Short mmCIF file of C-alpha atoms and ligand atoms in Angstrom, two decimals:
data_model
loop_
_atom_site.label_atom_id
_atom_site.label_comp_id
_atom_site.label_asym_id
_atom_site.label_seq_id
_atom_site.Cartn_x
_atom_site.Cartn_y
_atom_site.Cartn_z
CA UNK A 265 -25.21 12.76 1.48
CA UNK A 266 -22.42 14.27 -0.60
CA UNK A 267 -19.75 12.15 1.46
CA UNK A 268 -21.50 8.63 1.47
CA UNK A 269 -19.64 8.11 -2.10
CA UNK A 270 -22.72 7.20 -3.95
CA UNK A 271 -22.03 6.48 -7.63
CA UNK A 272 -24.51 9.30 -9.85
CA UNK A 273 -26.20 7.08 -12.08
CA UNK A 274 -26.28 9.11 -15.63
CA UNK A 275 -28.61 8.21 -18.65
CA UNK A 276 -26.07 9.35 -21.31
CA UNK A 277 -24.59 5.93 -22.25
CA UNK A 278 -22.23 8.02 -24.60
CA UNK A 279 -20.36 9.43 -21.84
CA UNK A 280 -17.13 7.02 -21.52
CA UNK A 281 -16.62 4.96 -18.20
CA UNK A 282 -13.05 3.67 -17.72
CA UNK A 283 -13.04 3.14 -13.93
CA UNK A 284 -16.95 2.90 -13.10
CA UNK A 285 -18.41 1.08 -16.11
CA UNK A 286 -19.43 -1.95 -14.95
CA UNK A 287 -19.80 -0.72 -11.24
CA UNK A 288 -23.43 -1.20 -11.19
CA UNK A 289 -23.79 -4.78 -12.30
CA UNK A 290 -20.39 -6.46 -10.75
CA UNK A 291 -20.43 -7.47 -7.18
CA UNK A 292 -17.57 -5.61 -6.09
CA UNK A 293 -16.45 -8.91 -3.94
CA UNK A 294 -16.61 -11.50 -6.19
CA UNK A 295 -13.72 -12.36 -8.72
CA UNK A 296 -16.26 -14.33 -10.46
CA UNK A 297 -17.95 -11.57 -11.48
CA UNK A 298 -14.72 -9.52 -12.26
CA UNK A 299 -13.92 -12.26 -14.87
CA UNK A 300 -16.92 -12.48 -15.90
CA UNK A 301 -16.75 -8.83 -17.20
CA UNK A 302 -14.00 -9.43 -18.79
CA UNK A 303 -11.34 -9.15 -16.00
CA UNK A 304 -8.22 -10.33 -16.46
CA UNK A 305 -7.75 -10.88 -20.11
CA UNK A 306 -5.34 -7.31 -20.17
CA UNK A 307 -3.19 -9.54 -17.74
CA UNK A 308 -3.27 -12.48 -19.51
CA UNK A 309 -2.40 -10.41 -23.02
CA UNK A 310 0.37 -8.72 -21.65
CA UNK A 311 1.65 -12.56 -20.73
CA UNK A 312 1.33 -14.23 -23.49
CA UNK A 313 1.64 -11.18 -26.31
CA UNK A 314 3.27 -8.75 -25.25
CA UNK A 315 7.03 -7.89 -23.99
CA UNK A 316 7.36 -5.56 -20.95
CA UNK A 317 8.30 -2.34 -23.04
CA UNK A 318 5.41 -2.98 -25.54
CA UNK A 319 3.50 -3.08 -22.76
CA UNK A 320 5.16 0.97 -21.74
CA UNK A 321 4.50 1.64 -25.30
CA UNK A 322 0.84 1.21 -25.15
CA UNK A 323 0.57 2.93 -21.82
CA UNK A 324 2.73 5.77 -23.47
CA UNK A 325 0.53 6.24 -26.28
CA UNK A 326 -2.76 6.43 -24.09
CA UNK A 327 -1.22 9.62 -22.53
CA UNK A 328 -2.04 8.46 -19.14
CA UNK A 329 -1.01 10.65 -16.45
CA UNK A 330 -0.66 9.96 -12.77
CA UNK A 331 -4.41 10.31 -11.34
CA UNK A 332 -2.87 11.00 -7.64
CA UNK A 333 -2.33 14.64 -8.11
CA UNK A 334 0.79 15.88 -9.80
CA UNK A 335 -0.27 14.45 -13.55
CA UNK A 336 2.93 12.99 -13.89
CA UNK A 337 3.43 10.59 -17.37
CA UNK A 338 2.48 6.99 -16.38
CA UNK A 339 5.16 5.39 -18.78
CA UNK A 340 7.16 7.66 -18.50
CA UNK A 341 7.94 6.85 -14.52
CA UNK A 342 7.49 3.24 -15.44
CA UNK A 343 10.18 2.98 -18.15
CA UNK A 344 12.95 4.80 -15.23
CA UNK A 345 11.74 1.92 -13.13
CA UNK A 346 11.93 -0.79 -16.09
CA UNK A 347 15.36 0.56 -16.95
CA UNK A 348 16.86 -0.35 -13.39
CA UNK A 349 18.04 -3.63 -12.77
CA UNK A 350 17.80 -6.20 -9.49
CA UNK A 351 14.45 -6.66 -7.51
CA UNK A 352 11.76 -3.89 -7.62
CA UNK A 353 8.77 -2.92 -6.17
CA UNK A 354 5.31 -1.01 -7.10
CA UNK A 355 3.04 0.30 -4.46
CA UNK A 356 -0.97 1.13 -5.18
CA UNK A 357 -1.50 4.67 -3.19
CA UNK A 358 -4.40 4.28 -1.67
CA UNK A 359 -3.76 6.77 1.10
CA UNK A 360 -6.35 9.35 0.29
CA UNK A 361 -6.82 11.96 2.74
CA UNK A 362 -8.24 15.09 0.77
CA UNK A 363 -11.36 16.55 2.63
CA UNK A 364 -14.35 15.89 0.56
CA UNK A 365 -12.06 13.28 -1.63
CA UNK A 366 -13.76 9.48 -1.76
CA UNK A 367 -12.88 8.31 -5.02
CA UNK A 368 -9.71 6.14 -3.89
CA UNK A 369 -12.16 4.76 -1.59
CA UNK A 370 -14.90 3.71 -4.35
CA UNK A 371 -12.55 2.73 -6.94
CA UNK A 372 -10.74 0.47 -3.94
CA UNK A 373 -13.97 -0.73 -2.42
CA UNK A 374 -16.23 -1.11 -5.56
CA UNK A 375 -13.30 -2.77 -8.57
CA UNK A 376 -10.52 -4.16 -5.71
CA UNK A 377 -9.64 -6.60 -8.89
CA UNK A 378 -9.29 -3.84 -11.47
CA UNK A 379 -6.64 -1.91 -9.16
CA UNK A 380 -4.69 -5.07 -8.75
CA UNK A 381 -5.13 -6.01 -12.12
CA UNK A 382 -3.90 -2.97 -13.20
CA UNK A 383 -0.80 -3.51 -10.62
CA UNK A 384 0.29 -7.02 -11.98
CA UNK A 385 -0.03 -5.22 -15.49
CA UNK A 386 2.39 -2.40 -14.03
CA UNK A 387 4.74 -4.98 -11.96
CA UNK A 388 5.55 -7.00 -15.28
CA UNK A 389 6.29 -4.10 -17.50
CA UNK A 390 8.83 -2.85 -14.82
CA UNK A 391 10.06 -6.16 -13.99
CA UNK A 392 8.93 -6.22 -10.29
CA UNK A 393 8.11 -9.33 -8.43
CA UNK A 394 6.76 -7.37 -4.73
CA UNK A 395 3.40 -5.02 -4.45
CA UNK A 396 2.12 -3.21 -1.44
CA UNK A 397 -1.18 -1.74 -1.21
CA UNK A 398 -1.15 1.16 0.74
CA UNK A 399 -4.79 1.79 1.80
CA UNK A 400 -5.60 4.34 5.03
CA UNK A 401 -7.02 2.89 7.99
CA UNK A 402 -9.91 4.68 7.92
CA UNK A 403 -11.45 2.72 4.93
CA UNK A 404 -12.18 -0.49 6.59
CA UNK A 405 -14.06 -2.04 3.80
CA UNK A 406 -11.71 -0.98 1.32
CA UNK A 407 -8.87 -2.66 3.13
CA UNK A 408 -11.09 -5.80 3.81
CA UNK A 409 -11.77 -5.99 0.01
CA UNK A 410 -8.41 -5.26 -1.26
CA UNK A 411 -7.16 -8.10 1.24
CA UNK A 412 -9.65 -10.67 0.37
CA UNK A 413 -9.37 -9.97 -3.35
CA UNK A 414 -5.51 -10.45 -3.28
CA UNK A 415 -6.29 -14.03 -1.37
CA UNK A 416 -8.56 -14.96 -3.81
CA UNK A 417 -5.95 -14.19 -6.60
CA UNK A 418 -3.45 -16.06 -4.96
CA UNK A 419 -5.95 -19.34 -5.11
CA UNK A 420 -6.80 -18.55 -8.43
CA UNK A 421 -3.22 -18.28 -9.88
CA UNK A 422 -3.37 -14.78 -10.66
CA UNK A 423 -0.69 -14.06 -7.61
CA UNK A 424 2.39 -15.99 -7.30
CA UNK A 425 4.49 -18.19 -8.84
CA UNK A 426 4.59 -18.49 -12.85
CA UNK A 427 1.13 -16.24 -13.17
CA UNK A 428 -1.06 -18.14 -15.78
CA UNK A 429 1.83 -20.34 -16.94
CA UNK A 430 4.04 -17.80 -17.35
CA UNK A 431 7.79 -16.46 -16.39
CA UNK A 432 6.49 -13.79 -14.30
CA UNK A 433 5.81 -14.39 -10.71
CA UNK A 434 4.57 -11.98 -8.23
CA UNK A 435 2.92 -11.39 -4.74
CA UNK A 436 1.21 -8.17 -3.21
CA UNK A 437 0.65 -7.46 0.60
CA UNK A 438 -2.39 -4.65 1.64
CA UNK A 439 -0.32 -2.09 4.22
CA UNK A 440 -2.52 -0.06 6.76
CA UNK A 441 -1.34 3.87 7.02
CA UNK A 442 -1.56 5.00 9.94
CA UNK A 443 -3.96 8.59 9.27
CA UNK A 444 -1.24 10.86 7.98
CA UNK A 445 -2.38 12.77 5.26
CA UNK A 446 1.82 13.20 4.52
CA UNK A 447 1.85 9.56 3.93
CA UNK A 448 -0.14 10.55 0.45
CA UNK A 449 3.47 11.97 -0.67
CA UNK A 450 5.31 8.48 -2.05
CA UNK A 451 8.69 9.23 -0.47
CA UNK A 452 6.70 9.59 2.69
CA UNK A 453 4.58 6.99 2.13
CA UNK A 454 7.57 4.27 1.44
CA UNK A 455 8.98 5.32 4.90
CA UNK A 456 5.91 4.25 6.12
CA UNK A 457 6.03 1.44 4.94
CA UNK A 458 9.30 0.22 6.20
CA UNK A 459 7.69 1.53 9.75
CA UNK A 460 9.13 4.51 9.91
CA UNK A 461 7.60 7.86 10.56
CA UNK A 462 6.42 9.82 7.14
CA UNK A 463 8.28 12.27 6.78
CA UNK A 464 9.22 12.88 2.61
CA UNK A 465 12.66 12.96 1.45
CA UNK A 466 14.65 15.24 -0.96
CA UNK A 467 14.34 13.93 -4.67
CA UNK A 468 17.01 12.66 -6.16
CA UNK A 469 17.22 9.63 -5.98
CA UNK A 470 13.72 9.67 -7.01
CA UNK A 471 12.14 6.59 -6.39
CA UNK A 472 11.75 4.88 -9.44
CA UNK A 473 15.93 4.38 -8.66
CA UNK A 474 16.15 4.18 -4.84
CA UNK A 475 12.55 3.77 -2.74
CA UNK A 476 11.34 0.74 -0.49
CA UNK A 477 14.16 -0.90 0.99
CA UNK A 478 16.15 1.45 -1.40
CA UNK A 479 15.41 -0.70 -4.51
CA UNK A 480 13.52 0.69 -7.31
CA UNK A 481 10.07 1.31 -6.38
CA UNK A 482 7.43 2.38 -9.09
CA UNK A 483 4.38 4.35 -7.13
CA UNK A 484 1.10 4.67 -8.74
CA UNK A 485 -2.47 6.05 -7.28
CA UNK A 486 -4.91 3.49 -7.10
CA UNK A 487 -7.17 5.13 -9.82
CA UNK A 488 -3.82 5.24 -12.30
CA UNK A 489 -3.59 1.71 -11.96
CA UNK A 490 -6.87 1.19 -12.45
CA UNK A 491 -6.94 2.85 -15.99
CA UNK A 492 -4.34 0.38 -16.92
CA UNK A 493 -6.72 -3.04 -17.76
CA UNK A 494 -9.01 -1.04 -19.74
CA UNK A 495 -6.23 0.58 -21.80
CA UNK A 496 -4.72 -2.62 -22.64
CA UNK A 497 -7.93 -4.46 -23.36
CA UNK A 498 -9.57 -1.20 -26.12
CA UNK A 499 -5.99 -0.08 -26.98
CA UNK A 500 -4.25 3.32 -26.47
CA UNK A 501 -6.25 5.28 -29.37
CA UNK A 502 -9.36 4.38 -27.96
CA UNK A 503 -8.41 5.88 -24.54
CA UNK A 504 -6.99 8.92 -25.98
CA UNK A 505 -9.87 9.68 -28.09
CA UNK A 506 -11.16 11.13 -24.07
CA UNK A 507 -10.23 14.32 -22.78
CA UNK A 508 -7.81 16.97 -24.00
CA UNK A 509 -4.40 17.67 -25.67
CA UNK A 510 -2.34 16.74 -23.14
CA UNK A 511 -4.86 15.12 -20.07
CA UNK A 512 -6.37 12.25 -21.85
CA UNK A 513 -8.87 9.62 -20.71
CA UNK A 514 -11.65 10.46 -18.25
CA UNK A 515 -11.05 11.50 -14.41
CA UNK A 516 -13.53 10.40 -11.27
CA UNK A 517 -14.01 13.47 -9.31
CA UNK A 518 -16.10 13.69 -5.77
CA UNK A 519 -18.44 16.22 -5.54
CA UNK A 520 -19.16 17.63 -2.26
CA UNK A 521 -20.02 20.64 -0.20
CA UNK A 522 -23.12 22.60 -1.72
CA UNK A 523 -24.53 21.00 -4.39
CA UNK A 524 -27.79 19.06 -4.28
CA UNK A 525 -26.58 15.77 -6.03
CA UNK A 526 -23.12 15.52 -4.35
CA UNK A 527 -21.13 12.05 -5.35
CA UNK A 528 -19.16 10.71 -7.72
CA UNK A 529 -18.88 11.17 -11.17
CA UNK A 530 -17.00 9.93 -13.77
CA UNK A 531 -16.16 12.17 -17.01
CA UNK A 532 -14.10 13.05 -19.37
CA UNK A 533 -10.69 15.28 -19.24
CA UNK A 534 -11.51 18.53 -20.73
CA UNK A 535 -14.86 18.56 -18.58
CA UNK A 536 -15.89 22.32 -17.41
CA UNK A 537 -16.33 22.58 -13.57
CA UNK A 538 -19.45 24.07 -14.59
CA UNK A 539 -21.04 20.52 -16.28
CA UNK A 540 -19.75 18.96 -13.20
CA UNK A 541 -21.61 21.23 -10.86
CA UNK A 542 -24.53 22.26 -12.63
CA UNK A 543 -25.47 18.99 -15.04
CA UNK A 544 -23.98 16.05 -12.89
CA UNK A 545 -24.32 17.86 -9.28
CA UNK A 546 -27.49 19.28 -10.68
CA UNK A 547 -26.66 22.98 -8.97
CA UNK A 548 -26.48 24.34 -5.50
CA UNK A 549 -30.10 24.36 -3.69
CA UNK A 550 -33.00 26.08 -4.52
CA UNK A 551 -32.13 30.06 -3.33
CA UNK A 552 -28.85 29.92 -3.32
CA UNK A 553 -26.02 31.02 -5.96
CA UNK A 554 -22.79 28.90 -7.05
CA UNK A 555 -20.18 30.93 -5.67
CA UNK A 556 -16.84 29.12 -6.75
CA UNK A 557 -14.81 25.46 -6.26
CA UNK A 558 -12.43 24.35 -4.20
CA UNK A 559 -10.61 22.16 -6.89
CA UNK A 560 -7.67 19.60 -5.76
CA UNK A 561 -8.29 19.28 -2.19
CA UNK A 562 -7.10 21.54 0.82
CA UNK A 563 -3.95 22.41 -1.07
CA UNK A 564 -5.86 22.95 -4.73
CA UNK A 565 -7.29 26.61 -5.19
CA UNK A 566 -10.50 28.09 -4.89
CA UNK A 567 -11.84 29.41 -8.55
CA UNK A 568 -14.87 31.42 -8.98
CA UNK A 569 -17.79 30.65 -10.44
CA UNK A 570 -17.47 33.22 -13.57
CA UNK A 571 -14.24 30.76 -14.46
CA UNK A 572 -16.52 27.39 -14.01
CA UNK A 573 -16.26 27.26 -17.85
CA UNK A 574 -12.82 26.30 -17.95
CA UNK A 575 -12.33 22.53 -19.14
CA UNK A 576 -10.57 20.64 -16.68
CA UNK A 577 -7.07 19.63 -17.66
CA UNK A 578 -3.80 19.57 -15.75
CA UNK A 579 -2.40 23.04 -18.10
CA UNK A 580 -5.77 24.97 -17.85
CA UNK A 581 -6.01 24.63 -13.89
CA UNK A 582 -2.32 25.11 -12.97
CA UNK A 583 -2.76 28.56 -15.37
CA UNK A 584 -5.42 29.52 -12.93
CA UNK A 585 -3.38 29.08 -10.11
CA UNK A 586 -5.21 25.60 -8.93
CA UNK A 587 -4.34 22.10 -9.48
CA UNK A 588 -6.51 19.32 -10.23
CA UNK A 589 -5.11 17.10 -7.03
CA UNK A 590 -6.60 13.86 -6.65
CA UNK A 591 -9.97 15.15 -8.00
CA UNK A 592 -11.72 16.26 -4.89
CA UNK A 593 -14.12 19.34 -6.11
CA UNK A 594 -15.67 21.58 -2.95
CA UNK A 595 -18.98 23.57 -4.23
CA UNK A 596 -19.24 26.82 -2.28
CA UNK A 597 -22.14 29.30 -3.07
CA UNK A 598 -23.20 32.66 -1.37
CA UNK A 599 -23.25 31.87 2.22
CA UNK A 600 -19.44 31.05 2.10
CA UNK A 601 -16.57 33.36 3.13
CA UNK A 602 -13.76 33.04 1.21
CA UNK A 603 -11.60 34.23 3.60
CA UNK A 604 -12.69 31.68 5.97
CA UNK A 605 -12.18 29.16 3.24
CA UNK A 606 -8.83 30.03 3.10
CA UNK A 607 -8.57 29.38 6.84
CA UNK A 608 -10.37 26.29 6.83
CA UNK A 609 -8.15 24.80 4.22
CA UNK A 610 -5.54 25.87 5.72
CA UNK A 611 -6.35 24.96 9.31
CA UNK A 612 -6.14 21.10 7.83
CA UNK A 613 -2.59 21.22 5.99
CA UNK A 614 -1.21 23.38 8.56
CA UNK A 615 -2.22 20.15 11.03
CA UNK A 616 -0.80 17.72 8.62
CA UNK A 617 2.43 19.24 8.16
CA UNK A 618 5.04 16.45 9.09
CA UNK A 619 7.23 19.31 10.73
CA UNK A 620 10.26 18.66 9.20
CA UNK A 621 11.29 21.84 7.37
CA UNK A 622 10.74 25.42 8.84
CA UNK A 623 8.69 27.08 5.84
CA UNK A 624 5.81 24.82 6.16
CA UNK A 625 6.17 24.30 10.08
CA UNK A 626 6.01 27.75 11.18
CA UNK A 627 5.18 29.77 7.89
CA UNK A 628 1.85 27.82 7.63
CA UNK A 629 0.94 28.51 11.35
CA UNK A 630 2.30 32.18 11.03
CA UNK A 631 -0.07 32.48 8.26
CA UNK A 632 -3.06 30.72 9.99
CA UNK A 633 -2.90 33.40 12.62
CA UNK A 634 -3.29 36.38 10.62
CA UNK A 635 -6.06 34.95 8.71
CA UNK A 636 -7.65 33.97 12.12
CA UNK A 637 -7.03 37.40 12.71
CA UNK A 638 -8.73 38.71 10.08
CA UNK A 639 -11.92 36.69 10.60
CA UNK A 640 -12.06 38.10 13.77
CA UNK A 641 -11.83 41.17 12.42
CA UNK A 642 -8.96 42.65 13.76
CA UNK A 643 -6.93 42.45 10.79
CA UNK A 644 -4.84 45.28 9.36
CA UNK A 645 -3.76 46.50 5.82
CA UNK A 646 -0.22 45.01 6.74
CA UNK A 647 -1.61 41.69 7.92
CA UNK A 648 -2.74 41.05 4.45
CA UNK A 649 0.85 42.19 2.58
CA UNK A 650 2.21 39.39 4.74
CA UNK A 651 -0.29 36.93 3.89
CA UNK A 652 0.77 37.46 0.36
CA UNK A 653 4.49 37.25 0.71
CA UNK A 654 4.38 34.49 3.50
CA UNK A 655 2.12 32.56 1.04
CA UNK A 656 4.68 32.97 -1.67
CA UNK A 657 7.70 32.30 0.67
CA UNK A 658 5.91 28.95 2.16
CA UNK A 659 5.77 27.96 -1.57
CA UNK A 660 8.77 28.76 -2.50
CA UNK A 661 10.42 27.34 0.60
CA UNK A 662 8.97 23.91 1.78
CA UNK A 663 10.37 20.66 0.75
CA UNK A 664 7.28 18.87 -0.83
CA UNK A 665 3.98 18.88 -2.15
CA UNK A 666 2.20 20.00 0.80
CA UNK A 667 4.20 22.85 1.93
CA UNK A 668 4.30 23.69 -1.84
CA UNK A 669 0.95 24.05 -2.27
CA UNK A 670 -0.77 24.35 0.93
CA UNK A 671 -0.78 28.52 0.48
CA UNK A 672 -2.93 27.54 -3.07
CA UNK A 673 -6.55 28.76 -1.39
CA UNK A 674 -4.60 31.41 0.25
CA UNK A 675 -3.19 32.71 -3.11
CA UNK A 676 -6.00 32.03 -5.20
CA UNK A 677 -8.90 33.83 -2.76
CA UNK A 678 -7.13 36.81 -2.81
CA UNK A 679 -6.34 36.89 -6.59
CA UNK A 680 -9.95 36.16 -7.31
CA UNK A 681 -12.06 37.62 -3.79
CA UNK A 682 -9.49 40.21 -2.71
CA UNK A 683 -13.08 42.50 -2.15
CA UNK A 684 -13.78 39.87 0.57
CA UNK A 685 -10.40 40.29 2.03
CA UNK A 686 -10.59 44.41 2.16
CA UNK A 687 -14.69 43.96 3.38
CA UNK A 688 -13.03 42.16 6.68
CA UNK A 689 -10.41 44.63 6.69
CA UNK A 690 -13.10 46.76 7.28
CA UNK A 691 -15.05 44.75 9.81
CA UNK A 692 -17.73 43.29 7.08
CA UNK A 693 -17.85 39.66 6.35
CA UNK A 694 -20.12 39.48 3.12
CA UNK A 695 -21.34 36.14 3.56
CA UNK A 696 -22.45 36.23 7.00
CA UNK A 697 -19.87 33.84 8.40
CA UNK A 698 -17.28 35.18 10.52
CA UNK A 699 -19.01 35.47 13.71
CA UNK A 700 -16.96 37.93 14.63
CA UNK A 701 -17.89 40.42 12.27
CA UNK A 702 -21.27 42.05 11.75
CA UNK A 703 -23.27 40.09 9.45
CA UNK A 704 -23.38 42.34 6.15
CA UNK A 705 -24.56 41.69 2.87
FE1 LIG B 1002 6.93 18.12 5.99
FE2 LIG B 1002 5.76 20.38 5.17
FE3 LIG B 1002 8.33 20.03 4.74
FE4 LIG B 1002 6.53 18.58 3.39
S1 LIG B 1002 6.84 20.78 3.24
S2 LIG B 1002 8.42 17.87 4.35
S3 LIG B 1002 4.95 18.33 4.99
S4 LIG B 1002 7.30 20.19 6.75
#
């Protein structure tokens, strides 16, 4: 079951494991075991070693980049939030919502500790004294764990006041979401948490300078902050001796969709799609032919399977069109329609919109329509010159991330399957799928 989030178990040792290492021998539930494995001692280095900017420095020279989507410098945001002054904030985001996505969920439900770890790590190099956990409702053992893990480091004096004897005191809460996939986006996502409704706000003030109860709010996905122990415990070089030029360290990406060993796998930046699919996923079944990915989630891009060769890095996929998102990688093969793709993906961000500016709230459903229309069939040559521009136009136009990218499997079908948007055009759908049409291969 590509979905059940089962962990692929890989014989090459040599293949580095920052986030699922020691998954298969620690008891996800027991801090015990978490300290057993060596938990902790980044947190108790950074204490008693280490001031808060060396601390930045260190996380600056590992590279790290924000794991949530946009690859966004780690230190980087958490020196802006170091440099302002008064009481602070970091939130975990935990509010994965990507179709075929489930590696928040593992990392949350499988190393609780390490995420929090990482968090206390984060909170005294910025000088905050408050975490929230944002973790979506539908993960129910996820939020259990995170919950009873934070209790346990309260009793244990890893929460609170004067953490292991020293100056720095702080306290975390787990928040529910609610199901928006908009609360993913951290200016929506701090509304949320002050109970409003999600809806993101215009940046500046980013919020690093103005964010949860308009105090400086530093907000990290859980698998960022889960980086964070190990890169304190082997150092910086070790971590950047993973990945590429500019993405370093190893990514967990969720394979799904067709592919006979779908789960989760671990690997290093720099990665091709096609190792991921065809040596970790072990292929698509017997009979069939890999087709393409849909890379990033519903708002990443859909890349064919003659580009599977290209490493993944933040650079190389945004080139393409695509983005590497939270990690969330779709395997289509021959029986998929692009085109319906397209509409699928867009179907689900067109639903998620938050409604608040007119680009993604009507150019998204305008856009839906006419390629409803042409998987019906009944699509014109005129149809598809709007598709283009309204893609561009919702991209250009909309306020955040999602409206921003929601046109990406749009755009990137029809620069890389535009044959499968003329064969509809004609009546033909060459996988089979539109019902509509006449099956025709
Ligand atoms: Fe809301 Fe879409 Fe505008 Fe983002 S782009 S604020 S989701 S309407």
């Amino acid at each position: 079951d590509a979905t059940s989030g089962e962990l692929l178990l890989e014989s090459d040792t040599a293949r580095p494991r920052v986030i699922t290492g020691d998954w298969e021998v620690m008891a996800a539930d027991t801090l015990e075991e978490y300290e057993r494995q060596g938990g902790f001692a980044a947190l108790a280095k950074c204490l008693s070693q280490l001031t808060p900017d060396e601390v930045i420095d260190e996380v600056d020279h590992s590279g790290l980049r924000g794991r949530g989507g946009g690859g966004f410098p780690a230190a980087q945001k958490w020196r802006l939030v170091g440099l302002q002054s008064g009481s602070k904030y970091v939130i975990a985001n935990g509010d994965e919502g990507d179709p075929g996505a489930f590696m928040d969920r593992s990392i949350m439900e499988s190393a609780p500790a390490r995420v929090l770890e990482g968090m206390s790590i984060a909170a005294f190099a910025v000088g905050a004294t408050r975490g929230i956990v944002y973790v979506r409702n539908e993960y129910p053992l996820a939020v259990r764990r995170m919950r009873e893990t934070v209790q346990r480091m309260r009793e244990k004096g890893y929460l609170g006041d004067s953490i292991l004897g020293s100056r720095f005191s702080l306290d975390i809460d787990v928040v529910e979401g609610a199901g928006a996939f908009i609360c993913g986006e951290e200016t929506a996502l701090i509304q949320s948490v002050m109970g409003r409704r999600g809806i993101p706000h215009r940046r500046p003030p980013f919020p690093a300078e103005s964010g949860l109860w308009a105090r400086p709010t530093l907000v990290n996905n859980v698998e960022t902050l889960a980086c964070v122990p190990w890169i304190l415990r082997h150092g910086s070089a070790q971590f950047a001796t993973f990945g590429t030029e500019g993405s370093k360290g190893t990514k967990v990406f969720s394979l799904a969709g067709k592919v006979r060993h779908g789960g989760l796998v671990e690997a290093p930046m720099g990665t091709t799609i096609r190792e991921l699919v065809e040596y970790y996923g072990r292929g698509v079944p017997a009979g069939r032919q890999f087709k393409a990915v849909q890379i990033g989630g519903p708002s990443g891009g859909c890349l064919p399977a003659a580009l599977a060769d290209t490493p993944i890095d933040y650079e190389a996929l945004r080139e393409l069109g695509a983005i590497m998102g939270s990690g969330g990688l779709v395997v289509l093969d021959d029986t998929d329609c692009m085109v319906d793709v397209a509409r699928y993906f867009l179907e689900f961000t067109q639903h998620e919109s938050c409604g608040h500016c007119t680009f993604c709230r009507i150019g998204t459903r305008k856009l839906l329509d006419l390629l409803e229309k042409l998987c019906a069939g009944k699509g014109s040559r005129r149809d598809l010159k709007e598709i283009e521009s309204l893609a561009h136009s919702v991209s250009q136009g909309s306020l955040c991330g999602l409206g921003k990218t929601a046109p990406n499997p749009v755009l990137t079908t029809l620069k890389y399957f535009k044959d499968e948007y003329e064969a509809h055009l004609e009546g033909r759908c060459p996988a089979g799928r539109c019902k509509a049409l006449i099956a025709y291969r």
